[in-house]
C-alpha positions as a LaTeX table, in Angstrom:
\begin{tabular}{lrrr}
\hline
Residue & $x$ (\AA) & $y$ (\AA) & $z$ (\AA) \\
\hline
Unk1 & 7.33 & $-35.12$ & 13.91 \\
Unk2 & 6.63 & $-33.58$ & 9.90 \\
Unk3 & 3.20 & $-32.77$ & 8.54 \\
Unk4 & 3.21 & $-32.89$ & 4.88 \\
Unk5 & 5.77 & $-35.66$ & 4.65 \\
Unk6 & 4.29 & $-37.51$ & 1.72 \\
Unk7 & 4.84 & $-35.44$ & $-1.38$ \\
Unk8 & 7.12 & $-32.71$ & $-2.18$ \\
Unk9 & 9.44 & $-30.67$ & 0.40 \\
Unk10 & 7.80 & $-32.96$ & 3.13 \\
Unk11 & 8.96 & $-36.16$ & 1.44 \\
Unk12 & 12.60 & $-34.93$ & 0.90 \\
Unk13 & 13.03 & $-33.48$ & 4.60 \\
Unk14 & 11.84 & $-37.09$ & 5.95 \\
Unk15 & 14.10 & $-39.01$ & 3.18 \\
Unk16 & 17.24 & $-36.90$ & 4.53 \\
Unk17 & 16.33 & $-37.01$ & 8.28 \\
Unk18 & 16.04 & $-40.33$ & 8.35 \\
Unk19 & 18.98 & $-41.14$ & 6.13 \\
Unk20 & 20.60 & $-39.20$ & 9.46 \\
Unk21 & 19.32 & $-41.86$ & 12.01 \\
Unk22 & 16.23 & $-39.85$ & 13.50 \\
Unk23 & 13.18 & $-42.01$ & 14.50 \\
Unk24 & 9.69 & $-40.35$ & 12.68 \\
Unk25 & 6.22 & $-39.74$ & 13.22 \\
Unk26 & 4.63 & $-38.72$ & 10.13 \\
Unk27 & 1.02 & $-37.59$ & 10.80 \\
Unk28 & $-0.52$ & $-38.19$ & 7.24 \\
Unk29 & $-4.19$ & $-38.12$ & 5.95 \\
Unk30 & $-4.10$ & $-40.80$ & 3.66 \\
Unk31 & $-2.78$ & $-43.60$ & 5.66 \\
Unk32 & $-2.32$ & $-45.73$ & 2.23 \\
Unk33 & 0.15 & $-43.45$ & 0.84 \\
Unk34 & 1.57 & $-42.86$ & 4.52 \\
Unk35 & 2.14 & $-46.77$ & 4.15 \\
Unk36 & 4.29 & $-46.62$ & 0.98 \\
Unk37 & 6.19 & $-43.86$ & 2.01 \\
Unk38 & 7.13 & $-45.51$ & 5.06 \\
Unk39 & 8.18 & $-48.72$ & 3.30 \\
Unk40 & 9.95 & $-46.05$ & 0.44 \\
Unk41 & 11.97 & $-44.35$ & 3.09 \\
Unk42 & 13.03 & $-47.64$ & 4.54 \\
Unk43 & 14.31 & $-49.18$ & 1.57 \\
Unk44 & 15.76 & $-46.33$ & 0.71 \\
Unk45 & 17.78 & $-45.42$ & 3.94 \\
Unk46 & 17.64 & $-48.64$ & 5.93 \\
Unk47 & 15.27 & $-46.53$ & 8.86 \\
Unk48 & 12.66 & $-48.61$ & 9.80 \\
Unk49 & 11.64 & $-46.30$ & 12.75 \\
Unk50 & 8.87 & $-44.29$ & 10.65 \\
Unk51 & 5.72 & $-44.70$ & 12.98 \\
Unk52 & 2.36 & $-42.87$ & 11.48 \\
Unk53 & $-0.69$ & $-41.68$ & 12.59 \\
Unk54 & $-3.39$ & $-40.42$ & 11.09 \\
Unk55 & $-4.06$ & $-36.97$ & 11.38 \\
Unk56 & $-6.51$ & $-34.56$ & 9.14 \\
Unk57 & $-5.22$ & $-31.01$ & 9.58 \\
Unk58 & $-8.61$ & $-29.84$ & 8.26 \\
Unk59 & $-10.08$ & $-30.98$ & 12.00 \\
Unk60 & $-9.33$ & $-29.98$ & 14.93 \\
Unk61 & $-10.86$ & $-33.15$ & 16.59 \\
Unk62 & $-8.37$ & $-35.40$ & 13.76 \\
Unk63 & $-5.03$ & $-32.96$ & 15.32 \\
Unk64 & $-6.52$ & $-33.75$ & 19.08 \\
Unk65 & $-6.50$ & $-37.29$ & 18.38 \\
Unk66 & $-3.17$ & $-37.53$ & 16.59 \\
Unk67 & $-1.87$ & $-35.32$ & 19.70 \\
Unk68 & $-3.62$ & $-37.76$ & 22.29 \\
Unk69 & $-2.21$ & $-40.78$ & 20.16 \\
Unk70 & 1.45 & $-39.27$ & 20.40 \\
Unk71 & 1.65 & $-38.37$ & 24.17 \\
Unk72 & 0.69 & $-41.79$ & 24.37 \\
Unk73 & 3.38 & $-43.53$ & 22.96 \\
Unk74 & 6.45 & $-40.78$ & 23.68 \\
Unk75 & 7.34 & $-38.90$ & 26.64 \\
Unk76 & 9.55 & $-36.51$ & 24.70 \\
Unk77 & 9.97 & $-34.83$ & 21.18 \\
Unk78 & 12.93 & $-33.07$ & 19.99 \\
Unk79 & 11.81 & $-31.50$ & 16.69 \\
Unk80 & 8.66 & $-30.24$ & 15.22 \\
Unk81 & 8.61 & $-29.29$ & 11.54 \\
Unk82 & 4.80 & $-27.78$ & 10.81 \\
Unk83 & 5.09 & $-28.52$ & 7.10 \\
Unk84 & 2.18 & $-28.98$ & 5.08 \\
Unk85 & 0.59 & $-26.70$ & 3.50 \\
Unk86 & $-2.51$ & $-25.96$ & 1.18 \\
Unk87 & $-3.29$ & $-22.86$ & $-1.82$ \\
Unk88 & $-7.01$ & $-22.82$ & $-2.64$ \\
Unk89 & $-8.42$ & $-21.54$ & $-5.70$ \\
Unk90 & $-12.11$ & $-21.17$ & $-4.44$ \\
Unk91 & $-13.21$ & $-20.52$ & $-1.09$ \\
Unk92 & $-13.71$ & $-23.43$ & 0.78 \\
Unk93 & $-14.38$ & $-24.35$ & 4.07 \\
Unk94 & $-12.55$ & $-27.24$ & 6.67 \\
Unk95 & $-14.54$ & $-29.97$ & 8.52 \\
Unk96 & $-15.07$ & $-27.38$ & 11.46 \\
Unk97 & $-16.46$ & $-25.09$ & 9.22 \\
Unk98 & $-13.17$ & $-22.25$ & 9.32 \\
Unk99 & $-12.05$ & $-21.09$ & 5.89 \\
Unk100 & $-9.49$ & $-23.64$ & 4.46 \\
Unk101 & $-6.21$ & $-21.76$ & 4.02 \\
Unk102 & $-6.65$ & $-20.23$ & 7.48 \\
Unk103 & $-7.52$ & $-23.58$ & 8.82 \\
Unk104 & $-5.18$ & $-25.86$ & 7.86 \\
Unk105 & $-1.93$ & $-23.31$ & 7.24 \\
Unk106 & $-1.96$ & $-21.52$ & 10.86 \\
Unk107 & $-4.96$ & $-23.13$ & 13.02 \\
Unk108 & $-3.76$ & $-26.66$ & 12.45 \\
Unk109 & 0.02 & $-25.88$ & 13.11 \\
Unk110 & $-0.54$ & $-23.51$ & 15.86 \\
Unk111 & $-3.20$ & $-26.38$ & 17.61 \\
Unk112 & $-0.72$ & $-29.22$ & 17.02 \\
Unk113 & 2.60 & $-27.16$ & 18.52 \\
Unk114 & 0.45 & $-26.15$ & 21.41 \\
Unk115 & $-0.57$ & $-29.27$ & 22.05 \\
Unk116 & 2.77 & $-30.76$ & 22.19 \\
Unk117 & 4.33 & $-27.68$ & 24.23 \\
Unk118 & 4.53 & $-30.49$ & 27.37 \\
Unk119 & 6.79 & $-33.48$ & 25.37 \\
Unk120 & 8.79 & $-30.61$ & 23.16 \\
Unk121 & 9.97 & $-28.54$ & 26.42 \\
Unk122 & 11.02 & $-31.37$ & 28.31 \\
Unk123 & 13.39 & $-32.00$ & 25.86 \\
Unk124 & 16.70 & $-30.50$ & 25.91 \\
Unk125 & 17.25 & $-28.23$ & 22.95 \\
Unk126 & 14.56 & $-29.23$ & 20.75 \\
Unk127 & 13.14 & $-27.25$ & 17.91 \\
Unk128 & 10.34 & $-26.44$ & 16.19 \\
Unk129 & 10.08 & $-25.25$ & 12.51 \\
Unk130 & 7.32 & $-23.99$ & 10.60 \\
Unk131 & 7.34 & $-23.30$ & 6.63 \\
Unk132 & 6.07 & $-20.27$ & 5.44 \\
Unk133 & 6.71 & $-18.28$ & 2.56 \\
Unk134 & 8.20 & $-15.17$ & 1.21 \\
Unk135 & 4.26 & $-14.37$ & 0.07 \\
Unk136 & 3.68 & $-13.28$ & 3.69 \\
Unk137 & 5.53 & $-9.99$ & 2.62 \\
Unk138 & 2.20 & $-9.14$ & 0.75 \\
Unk139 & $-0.02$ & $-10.23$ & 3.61 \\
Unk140 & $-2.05$ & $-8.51$ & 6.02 \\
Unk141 & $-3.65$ & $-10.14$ & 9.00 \\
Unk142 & $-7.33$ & $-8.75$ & 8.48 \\
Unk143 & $-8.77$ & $-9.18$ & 12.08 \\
Unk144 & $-12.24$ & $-7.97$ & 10.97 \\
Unk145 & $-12.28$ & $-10.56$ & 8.40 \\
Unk146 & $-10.00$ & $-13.43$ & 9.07 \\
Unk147 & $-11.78$ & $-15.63$ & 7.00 \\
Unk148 & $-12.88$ & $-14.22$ & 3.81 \\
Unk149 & $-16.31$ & $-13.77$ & 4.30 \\
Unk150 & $-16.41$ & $-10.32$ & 3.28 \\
Unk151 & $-14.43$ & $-10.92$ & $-0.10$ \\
Unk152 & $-12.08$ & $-13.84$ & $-0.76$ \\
Unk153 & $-9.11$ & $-13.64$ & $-2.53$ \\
Unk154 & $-6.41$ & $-16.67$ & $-2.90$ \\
Unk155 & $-3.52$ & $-14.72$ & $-3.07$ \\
Unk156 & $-4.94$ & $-12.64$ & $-0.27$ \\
Unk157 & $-6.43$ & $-15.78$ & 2.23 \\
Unk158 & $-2.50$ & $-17.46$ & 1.01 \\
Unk159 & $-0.46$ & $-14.86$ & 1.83 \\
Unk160 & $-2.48$ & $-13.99$ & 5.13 \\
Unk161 & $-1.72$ & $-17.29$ & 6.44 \\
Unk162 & 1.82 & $-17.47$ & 5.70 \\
Unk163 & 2.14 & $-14.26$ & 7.62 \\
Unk164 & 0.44 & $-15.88$ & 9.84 \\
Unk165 & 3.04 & $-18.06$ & 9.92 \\
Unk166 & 5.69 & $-15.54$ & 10.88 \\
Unk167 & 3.91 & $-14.28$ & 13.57 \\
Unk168 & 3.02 & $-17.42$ & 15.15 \\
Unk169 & 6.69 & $-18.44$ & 15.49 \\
Unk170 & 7.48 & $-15.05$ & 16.85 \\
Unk171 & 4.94 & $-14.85$ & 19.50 \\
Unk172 & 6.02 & $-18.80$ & 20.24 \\
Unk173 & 9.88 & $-18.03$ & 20.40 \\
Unk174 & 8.77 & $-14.88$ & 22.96 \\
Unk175 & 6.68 & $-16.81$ & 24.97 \\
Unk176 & 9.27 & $-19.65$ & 25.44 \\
Unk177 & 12.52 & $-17.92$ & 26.25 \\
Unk178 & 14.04 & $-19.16$ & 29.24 \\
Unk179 & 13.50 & $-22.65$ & 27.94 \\
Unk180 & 16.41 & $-24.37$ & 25.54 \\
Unk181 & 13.38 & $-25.37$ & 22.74 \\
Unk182 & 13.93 & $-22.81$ & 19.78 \\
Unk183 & 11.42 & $-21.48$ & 17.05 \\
Unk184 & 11.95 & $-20.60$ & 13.61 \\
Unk185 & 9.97 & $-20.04$ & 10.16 \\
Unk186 & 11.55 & $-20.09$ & 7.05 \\
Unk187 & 10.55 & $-19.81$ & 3.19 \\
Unk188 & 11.88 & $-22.85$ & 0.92 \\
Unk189 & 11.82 & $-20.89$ & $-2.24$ \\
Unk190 & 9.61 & $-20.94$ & $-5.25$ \\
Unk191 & 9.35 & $-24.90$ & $-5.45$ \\
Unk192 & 7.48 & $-27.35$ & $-7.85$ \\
Unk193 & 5.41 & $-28.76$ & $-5.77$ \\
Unk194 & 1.41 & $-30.06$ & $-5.48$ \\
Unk195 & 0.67 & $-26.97$ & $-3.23$ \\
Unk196 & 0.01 & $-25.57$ & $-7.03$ \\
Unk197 & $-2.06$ & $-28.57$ & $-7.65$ \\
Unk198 & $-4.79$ & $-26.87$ & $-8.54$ \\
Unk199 & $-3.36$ & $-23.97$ & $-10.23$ \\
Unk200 & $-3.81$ & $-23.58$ & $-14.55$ \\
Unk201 & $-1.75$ & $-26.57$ & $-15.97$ \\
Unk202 & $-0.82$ & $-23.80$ & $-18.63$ \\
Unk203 & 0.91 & $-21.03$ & $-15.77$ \\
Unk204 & 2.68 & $-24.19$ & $-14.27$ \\
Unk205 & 4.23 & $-25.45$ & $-17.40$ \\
Unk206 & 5.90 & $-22.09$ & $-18.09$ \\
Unk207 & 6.50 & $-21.35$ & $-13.63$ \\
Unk208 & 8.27 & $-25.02$ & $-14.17$ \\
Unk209 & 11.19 & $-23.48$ & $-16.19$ \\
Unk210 & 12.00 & $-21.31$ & $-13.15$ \\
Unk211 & 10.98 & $-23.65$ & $-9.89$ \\
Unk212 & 13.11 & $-25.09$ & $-7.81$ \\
Unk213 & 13.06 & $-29.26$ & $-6.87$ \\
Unk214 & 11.24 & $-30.66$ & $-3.77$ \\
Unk215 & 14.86 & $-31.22$ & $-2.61$ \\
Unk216 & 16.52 & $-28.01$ & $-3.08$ \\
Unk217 & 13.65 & $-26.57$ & $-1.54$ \\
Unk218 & 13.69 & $-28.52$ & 1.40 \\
Unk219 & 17.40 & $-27.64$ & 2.33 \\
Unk220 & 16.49 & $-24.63$ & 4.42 \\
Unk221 & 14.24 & $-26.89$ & 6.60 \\
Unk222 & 16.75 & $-29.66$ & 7.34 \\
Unk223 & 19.42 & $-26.95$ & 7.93 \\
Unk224 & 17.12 & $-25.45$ & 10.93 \\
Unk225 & 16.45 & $-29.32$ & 11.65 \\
Unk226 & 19.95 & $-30.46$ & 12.01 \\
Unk227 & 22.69 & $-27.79$ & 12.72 \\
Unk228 & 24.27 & $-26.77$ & 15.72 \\
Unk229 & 24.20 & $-23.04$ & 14.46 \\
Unk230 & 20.70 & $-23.13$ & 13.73 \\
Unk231 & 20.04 & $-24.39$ & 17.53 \\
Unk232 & 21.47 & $-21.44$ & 18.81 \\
Unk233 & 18.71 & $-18.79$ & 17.01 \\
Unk234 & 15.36 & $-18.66$ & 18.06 \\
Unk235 & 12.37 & $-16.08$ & 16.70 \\
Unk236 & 14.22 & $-16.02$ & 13.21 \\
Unk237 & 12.79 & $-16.12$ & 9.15 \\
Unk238 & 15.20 & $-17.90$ & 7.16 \\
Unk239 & 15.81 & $-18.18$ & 3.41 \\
Unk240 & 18.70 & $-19.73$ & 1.74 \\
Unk241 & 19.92 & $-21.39$ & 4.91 \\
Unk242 & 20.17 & $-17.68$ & 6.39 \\
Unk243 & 18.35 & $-15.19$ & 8.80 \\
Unk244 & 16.49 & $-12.74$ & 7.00 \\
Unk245 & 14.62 & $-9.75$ & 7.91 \\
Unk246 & 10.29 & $-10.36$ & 7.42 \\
Unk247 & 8.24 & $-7.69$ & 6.42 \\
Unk248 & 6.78 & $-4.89$ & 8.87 \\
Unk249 & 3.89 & $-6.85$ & 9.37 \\
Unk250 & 5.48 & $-9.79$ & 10.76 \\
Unk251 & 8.18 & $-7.83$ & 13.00 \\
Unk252 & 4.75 & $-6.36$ & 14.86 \\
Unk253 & 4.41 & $-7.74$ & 17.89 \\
Unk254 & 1.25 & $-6.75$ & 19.14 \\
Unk255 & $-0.66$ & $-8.12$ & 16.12 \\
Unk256 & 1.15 & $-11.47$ & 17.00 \\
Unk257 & 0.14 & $-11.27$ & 20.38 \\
Unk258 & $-3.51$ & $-10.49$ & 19.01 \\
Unk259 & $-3.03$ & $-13.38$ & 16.82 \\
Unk260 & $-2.34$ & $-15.98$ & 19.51 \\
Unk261 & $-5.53$ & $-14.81$ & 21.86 \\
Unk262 & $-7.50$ & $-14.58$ & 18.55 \\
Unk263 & $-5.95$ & $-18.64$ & 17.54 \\
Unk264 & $-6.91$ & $-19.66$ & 20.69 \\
Unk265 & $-10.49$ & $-18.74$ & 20.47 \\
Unk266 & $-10.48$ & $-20.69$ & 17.36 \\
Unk267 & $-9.14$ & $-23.71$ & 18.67 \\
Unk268 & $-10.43$ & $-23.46$ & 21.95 \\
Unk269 & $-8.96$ & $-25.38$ & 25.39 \\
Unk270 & $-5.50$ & $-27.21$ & 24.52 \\
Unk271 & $-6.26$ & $-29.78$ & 27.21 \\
Unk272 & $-9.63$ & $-31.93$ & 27.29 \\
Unk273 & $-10.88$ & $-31.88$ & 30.88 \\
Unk274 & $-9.50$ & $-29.22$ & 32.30 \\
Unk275 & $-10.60$ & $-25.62$ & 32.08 \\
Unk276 & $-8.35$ & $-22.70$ & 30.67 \\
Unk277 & $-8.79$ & $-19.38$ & 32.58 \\
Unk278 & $-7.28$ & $-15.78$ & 31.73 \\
Unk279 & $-4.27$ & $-15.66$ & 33.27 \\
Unk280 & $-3.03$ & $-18.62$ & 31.16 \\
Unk281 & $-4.51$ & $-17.03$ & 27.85 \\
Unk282 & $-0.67$ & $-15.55$ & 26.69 \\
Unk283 & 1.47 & $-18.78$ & 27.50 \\
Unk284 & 2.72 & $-21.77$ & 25.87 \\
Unk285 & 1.24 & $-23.49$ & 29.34 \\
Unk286 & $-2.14$ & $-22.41$ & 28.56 \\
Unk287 & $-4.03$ & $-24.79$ & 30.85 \\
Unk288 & $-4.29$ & $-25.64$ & 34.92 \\
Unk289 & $-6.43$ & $-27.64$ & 37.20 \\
\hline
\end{tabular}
């Protein structure tokens, strides 16, 4: 499964997966351009196993549904690749009312993941991959303010989240040792993309010159997707295909741990119908009768 599949880094990471055999479900908003990318990535590799459902990572109830839609159909998933990603210019708010950036880059990744924890550890050495960004090394995780309210910023609510990022796939990767699923983040480098969509036409002209292509970008990604090396690292920030070291901030593991309890609040039970109690607050299994 890869959010974000139908423009940029997304787009190349499903071309190249496929082109390698792998069967795909592509949550996607717009279920019109969903449908021409599946038909694109078909002609273009011969894959016609590129199933889609429609999933608006700007609500929570759209992410249950796609969830409830997936565990449906498949009884087991061997990668995850939280891709998709948004950069606001003005503060704005999702469909459950949670500041944007904060929504849709952690809340919506970290909901998803969780609720496919079931399908993704039953699977022998399956993966799961979020994108994140170097711009995490000038975030801070403001706990008293996780949303803004106080004084928005979009460099500030972007770079938060991307830390966010980070920490998420730490906490996950502690949480599930012992299992053979591994977790890893990564930043795809400074990459022309419509995550600027909305920045001055005039600072993306000249940040053109220096940007890197939606495929060279997505390179990291299908490394951690594909290789046998990468399946052997768990807990890691790559760049460049390597492990590199994340700032202070996302090495601390008690602010990830406070993240998680915090994310869960915000998203609240994982599974409909049954209740979640303390004891299952801090694991991946977060839910019993």
């Amino acid at each position: 499964m890869l959010t974000g599949a139908t423009s940029g880094i997304g787009k190349e990471t499903a071309l190249e997966l496929a082109k390698r055999g792998m069967k795909l479900v592509l949550p996607v908003r717009n279920m019109e351009k969903g449908r021409t990318l599946r038909e694109e990535i078909h002609q273009i590799t011969g894959n016609g196993h590129i199933d889609l459902i429609e999933c608006d990572l700007a609500s929570m109830a759209s992410i249950r549904a796609c969830a409830e839609e997936f565990l449906s159909k498949y009884d087991r998933l061997d990668l995850l690749i939280n891709n998709a990603g948004i950069w606001e210019m003005k503060r704005t708010l999702s469909k459950d009312g949670i500041e944007m950036v904060f929504a849709v880059n952690h809340l919506a990744p970290f909901l998803l993941t969780n609720l496919l924890l079931e399908p993704i550890k039953s699977t022998p050495q399956s993966r799961i991959i979020t994108v994140s960004s170097s711009a995490h090394r000038q975030g801070k995780i403001h706990f008293d303010d996780l949303e803004g309210r106080q004084g928005w910023n979009t460099i500030k609510a972007y770079a938060q989240s991307k830390l966010a990022n980070v920490l998420f796939t730490r906490r996950l990767a502690h949480l599930l040792e012992g299992t053979s699923t591994t977790v890893n983040c990564l930043h795809p480098g400074f990459v022309n993309t419509s995550l600027f969509e909305k920045f001055p036409r005039w600072m993306m002209r000249l940040a053109s010159l220096i940007m890197l292509t939606p495929k060279k970008g997505a390179e990291t990604t299908i490394f951690l997707a594909t290789s046998p090396r990468a399946g052997e690292i768990t807990g890691a920030y790559f760049a460049r295909k390597k492990v590199k070291s994340p700032s202070a901030a996302a090495r601390d593991d008690a602010s990830a741990k406070k993240l998680w309890e915090v994310s869960m609040e915000y998203v609240g039970p994982i599974r409909q119908g049954r209740r979640q109690t303390e004891s299952s607050k801090d694991s991946p299994v977060l839910v019993q009768n």
